[in-house]
PDB file of C-alpha atoms in Angstrom:
ATOM      1  CA  UNK A 272     -34.439   2.577  -3.515  1.00 39.00           C
ATOM      2  CA  UNK A 273     -31.516   1.093  -5.357  1.00 43.00           C
ATOM      3  CA  UNK A 274     -27.944   1.075  -4.046  1.00 45.00           C
ATOM      4  CA  UNK A 275     -27.120   3.911  -6.445  1.00 49.00           C
ATOM      5  CA  UNK A 276     -29.518   6.242  -4.599  1.00 58.00           C
ATOM      6  CA  UNK A 277     -27.528   6.278  -1.363  1.00 66.00           C
ATOM      7  CA  UNK A 278     -25.930   9.468  -0.128  1.00 85.00           C
ATOM      8  CA  UNK A 279     -22.782   7.904   1.373  1.00 95.00           C
ATOM      9  CA  UNK A 280     -21.112   4.708   2.473  1.00 98.00           C
ATOM     10  CA  UNK A 281     -20.685   4.810   6.265  1.00 98.00           C
ATOM     11  CA  UNK A 282     -18.224   2.864   8.400  1.00 98.00           C
ATOM     12  CA  UNK A 283     -18.752   2.668  12.162  1.00 98.00           C
ATOM     13  CA  UNK A 284     -16.119   1.224  14.483  1.00 97.00           C
ATOM     14  CA  UNK A 285     -16.710   0.391  18.134  1.00 98.00           C
ATOM     15  CA  UNK A 286     -13.368   0.348  19.911  1.00 97.00           C
ATOM     16  CA  UNK A 287     -12.634  -0.767  23.455  1.00 98.00           C
ATOM     17  CA  UNK A 288      -9.548   1.014  24.748  1.00 98.00           C
ATOM     18  CA  UNK A 289      -7.317  -0.297  27.527  1.00 98.00           C
ATOM     19  CA  UNK A 290      -8.340   1.536  30.726  1.00 97.00           C
ATOM     20  CA  UNK A 291      -6.035   4.419  31.522  1.00 97.00           C
ATOM     21  CA  UNK A 292      -4.998   4.888  27.882  1.00 98.00           C
ATOM     22  CA  UNK A 293      -8.034   6.883  26.743  1.00 98.00           C
ATOM     23  CA  UNK A 294      -6.448  10.338  26.544  1.00 97.00           C
ATOM     24  CA  UNK A 295      -3.377   9.054  24.716  1.00 97.00           C
ATOM     25  CA  UNK A 296      -5.641   7.150  22.311  1.00 98.00           C
ATOM     26  CA  UNK A 297      -7.656  10.317  21.580  1.00 97.00           C
ATOM     27  CA  UNK A 298      -4.512  12.331  20.880  1.00 97.00           C
ATOM     28  CA  UNK A 299      -3.073   9.632  18.626  1.00 96.00           C
ATOM     29  CA  UNK A 300      -6.382   9.240  16.765  1.00 96.00           C
ATOM     30  CA  UNK A 301      -6.451  12.973  16.111  1.00 96.00           C
ATOM     31  CA  UNK A 302      -2.841  13.069  14.874  1.00 93.00           C
ATOM     32  CA  UNK A 303      -3.214  10.162  12.454  1.00 91.00           C
ATOM     33  CA  UNK A 304      -6.730  11.099  11.307  1.00 90.00           C
ATOM     34  CA  UNK A 305      -5.317  13.296   8.558  1.00 85.00           C
ATOM     35  CA  UNK A 306      -4.556  10.131   6.583  1.00 84.00           C
ATOM     36  CA  UNK A 307      -8.309   9.561   6.378  1.00 91.00           C
ATOM     37  CA  UNK A 308      -9.697  13.051   5.814  1.00 93.00           C
ATOM     38  CA  UNK A 309      -7.074  13.795   3.155  1.00 92.00           C
ATOM     39  CA  UNK A 310      -8.284  10.869   1.050  1.00 93.00           C
ATOM     40  CA  UNK A 311     -10.295  12.286  -1.894  1.00 95.00           C
ATOM     41  CA  UNK A 312     -13.152   9.822  -1.295  1.00 96.00           C
ATOM     42  CA  UNK A 313     -13.615  10.670   2.405  1.00 96.00           C
ATOM     43  CA  UNK A 314     -16.628  12.811   3.308  1.00 96.00           C
ATOM     44  CA  UNK A 315     -15.972  13.113   7.055  1.00 96.00           C
ATOM     45  CA  UNK A 316     -14.500  11.385  10.092  1.00 96.00           C
ATOM     46  CA  UNK A 317     -15.654  11.566  13.741  1.00 97.00           C
ATOM     47  CA  UNK A 318     -14.512  10.202  17.107  1.00 98.00           C
ATOM     48  CA  UNK A 319     -17.032   9.898  19.950  1.00 98.00           C
ATOM     49  CA  UNK A 320     -16.652   8.543  23.480  1.00 98.00           C
ATOM     50  CA  UNK A 321     -19.420   6.533  25.122  1.00 98.00           C
ATOM     51  CA  UNK A 322     -21.188   8.364  27.972  1.00 98.00           C
ATOM     52  CA  UNK A 323     -21.530   5.219  30.084  1.00 98.00           C
ATOM     53  CA  UNK A 324     -18.091   3.660  29.564  1.00 97.00           C
ATOM     54  CA  UNK A 325     -15.115   6.018  29.157  1.00 96.00           C
ATOM     55  CA  UNK A 326     -13.064   3.212  27.570  1.00 97.00           C
ATOM     56  CA  UNK A 327     -15.489   2.735  24.654  1.00 98.00           C
ATOM     57  CA  UNK A 328     -15.179   4.872  21.532  1.00 98.00           C
ATOM     58  CA  UNK A 329     -17.042   5.052  18.258  1.00 98.00           C
ATOM     59  CA  UNK A 330     -15.392   6.110  15.022  1.00 97.00           C
ATOM     60  CA  UNK A 331     -17.649   7.051  12.127  1.00 97.00           C
ATOM     61  CA  UNK A 332     -16.377   7.841   8.662  1.00 97.00           C
ATOM     62  CA  UNK A 333     -18.369   8.578   5.531  1.00 97.00           C
ATOM     63  CA  UNK A 334     -17.161   7.764   2.019  1.00 98.00           C
ATOM     64  CA  UNK A 335     -18.405   8.523  -1.471  1.00 97.00           C
ATOM     65  CA  UNK A 336     -18.911   4.789  -2.087  1.00 97.00           C
ATOM     66  CA  UNK A 337     -17.942   1.349  -0.824  1.00 97.00           C
ATOM     67  CA  UNK A 338     -15.432   0.654  -3.595  1.00 96.00           C
ATOM     68  CA  UNK A 339     -13.347   3.721  -2.737  1.00 96.00           C
ATOM     69  CA  UNK A 340     -13.509   2.908   0.997  1.00 96.00           C
ATOM     70  CA  UNK A 341     -12.296  -0.656   0.351  1.00 96.00           C
ATOM     71  CA  UNK A 342      -9.402   0.718  -1.711  1.00 95.00           C
ATOM     72  CA  UNK A 343      -8.437   2.974   1.193  1.00 94.00           C
ATOM     73  CA  UNK A 344      -8.899   0.140   3.710  1.00 93.00           C
ATOM     74  CA  UNK A 345      -6.195  -1.915   1.979  1.00 93.00           C
ATOM     75  CA  UNK A 346      -3.841   1.031   1.397  1.00 91.00           C
ATOM     76  CA  UNK A 347      -0.476   1.548   3.087  1.00 89.00           C
ATOM     77  CA  UNK A 348      -1.791   4.800   4.611  1.00 83.00           C
ATOM     78  CA  UNK A 349      -4.605   2.972   6.363  1.00 88.00           C
ATOM     79  CA  UNK A 350      -2.375   0.129   7.547  1.00 90.00           C
ATOM     80  CA  UNK A 351       0.000   2.692   9.071  1.00 87.00           C
ATOM     81  CA  UNK A 352      -2.945   4.482  10.716  1.00 87.00           C
ATOM     82  CA  UNK A 353      -4.200   1.224  12.243  1.00 90.00           C
ATOM     83  CA  UNK A 354      -0.747   0.213  13.492  1.00 94.00           C
ATOM     84  CA  UNK A 355      -0.469   3.436  15.522  1.00 95.00           C
ATOM     85  CA  UNK A 356      -3.869   2.900  17.143  1.00 95.00           C
ATOM     86  CA  UNK A 357      -3.575  -0.843  17.715  1.00 95.00           C
ATOM     87  CA  UNK A 358      -1.638  -0.663  21.043  1.00 96.00           C
ATOM     88  CA  UNK A 359      -4.562   1.161  22.667  1.00 98.00           C
ATOM     89  CA  UNK A 360      -7.279  -1.276  21.600  1.00 97.00           C
ATOM     90  CA  UNK A 361      -8.396  -4.253  23.628  1.00 97.00           C
ATOM     91  CA  UNK A 362     -11.114  -5.168  21.099  1.00 97.00           C
ATOM     92  CA  UNK A 363     -13.413  -3.697  18.512  1.00 96.00           C
ATOM     93  CA  UNK A 364     -16.015  -4.263  15.840  1.00 97.00           C
ATOM     94  CA  UNK A 365     -16.755  -2.699  12.465  1.00 97.00           C
ATOM     95  CA  UNK A 366     -20.134  -2.159  10.810  1.00 98.00           C
ATOM     96  CA  UNK A 367     -20.681  -0.840   7.303  1.00 98.00           C
ATOM     97  CA  UNK A 368     -23.839   0.635   5.862  1.00 97.00           C
ATOM     98  CA  UNK A 369     -25.281   2.757   3.095  1.00 96.00           C
ATOM     99  CA  UNK A 370     -26.833   6.050   4.142  1.00 95.00           C
ATOM    100  CA  UNK A 371     -30.256   6.114   2.550  1.00 93.00           C
ATOM    101  CA  UNK A 372     -31.311   9.631   3.523  1.00 92.00           C
ATOM    102  CA  UNK A 373     -29.354  12.487   5.091  1.00 88.00           C
ATOM    103  CA  UNK A 374     -31.179  15.409   6.657  1.00 87.00           C
ATOM    104  CA  UNK A 375     -29.332  18.370   8.170  1.00 85.00           C
ATOM    105  CA  UNK A 376     -30.856  19.775  11.340  1.00 91.00           C
ATOM    106  CA  UNK A 377     -31.843  23.403  11.811  1.00 90.00           C
ATOM    107  CA  UNK A 378     -28.661  24.165  13.769  1.00 91.00           C
ATOM    108  CA  UNK A 379     -26.555  22.984  10.819  1.00 82.00           C
ATOM    109  CA  UNK A 380     -28.504  25.151   8.399  1.00 73.00           C
ATOM    110  CA  UNK A 381     -27.873  28.159  10.643  1.00 72.00           C
ATOM    111  CA  UNK A 382     -24.156  27.357  10.845  1.00 71.00           C
ATOM    112  CA  UNK A 383     -23.912  27.012   7.050  1.00 66.00           C
ATOM    113  CA  UNK A 384     -25.563  30.428   6.629  1.00 66.00           C
ATOM    114  CA  UNK A 385     -22.954  32.030   8.895  1.00 65.00           C
ATOM    115  CA  UNK A 386     -25.018  31.838  12.076  1.00 54.00           C
ATOM    116  CA  UNK A 387     -23.831  30.270  15.289  1.00 49.00           C
ATOM    117  CA  UNK A 388     -26.667  27.723  15.477  1.00 44.00           C
ATOM    118  CA  UNK A 389     -28.177  29.231  18.648  1.00 44.00           C
TER     119      UNK A 389
END
């Protein structure tokens, strides 16, 4: 498969949050997340908390392509977004990847058809 056959460009962040600041971090992430999902190249944006360590979070965002993500990454909107989240972070890492295949599960197909996925 060539790079042009990918379905999305995915960014995954692992963020370590200062203990005791988790709830405030979640609320701030949700408030400032609009800057990401309103970008015309963004396909989706998710926040997940680790089951084994309540101070570890994963942020996943999908983009139409790497070029458009990199443009957003250097934008004033993104820099403002990061500055609001920075006080909560003790450390973090970022990984980028190209989604090769995307397969929706049966529950998603039911939800798209108006079902409740049960």
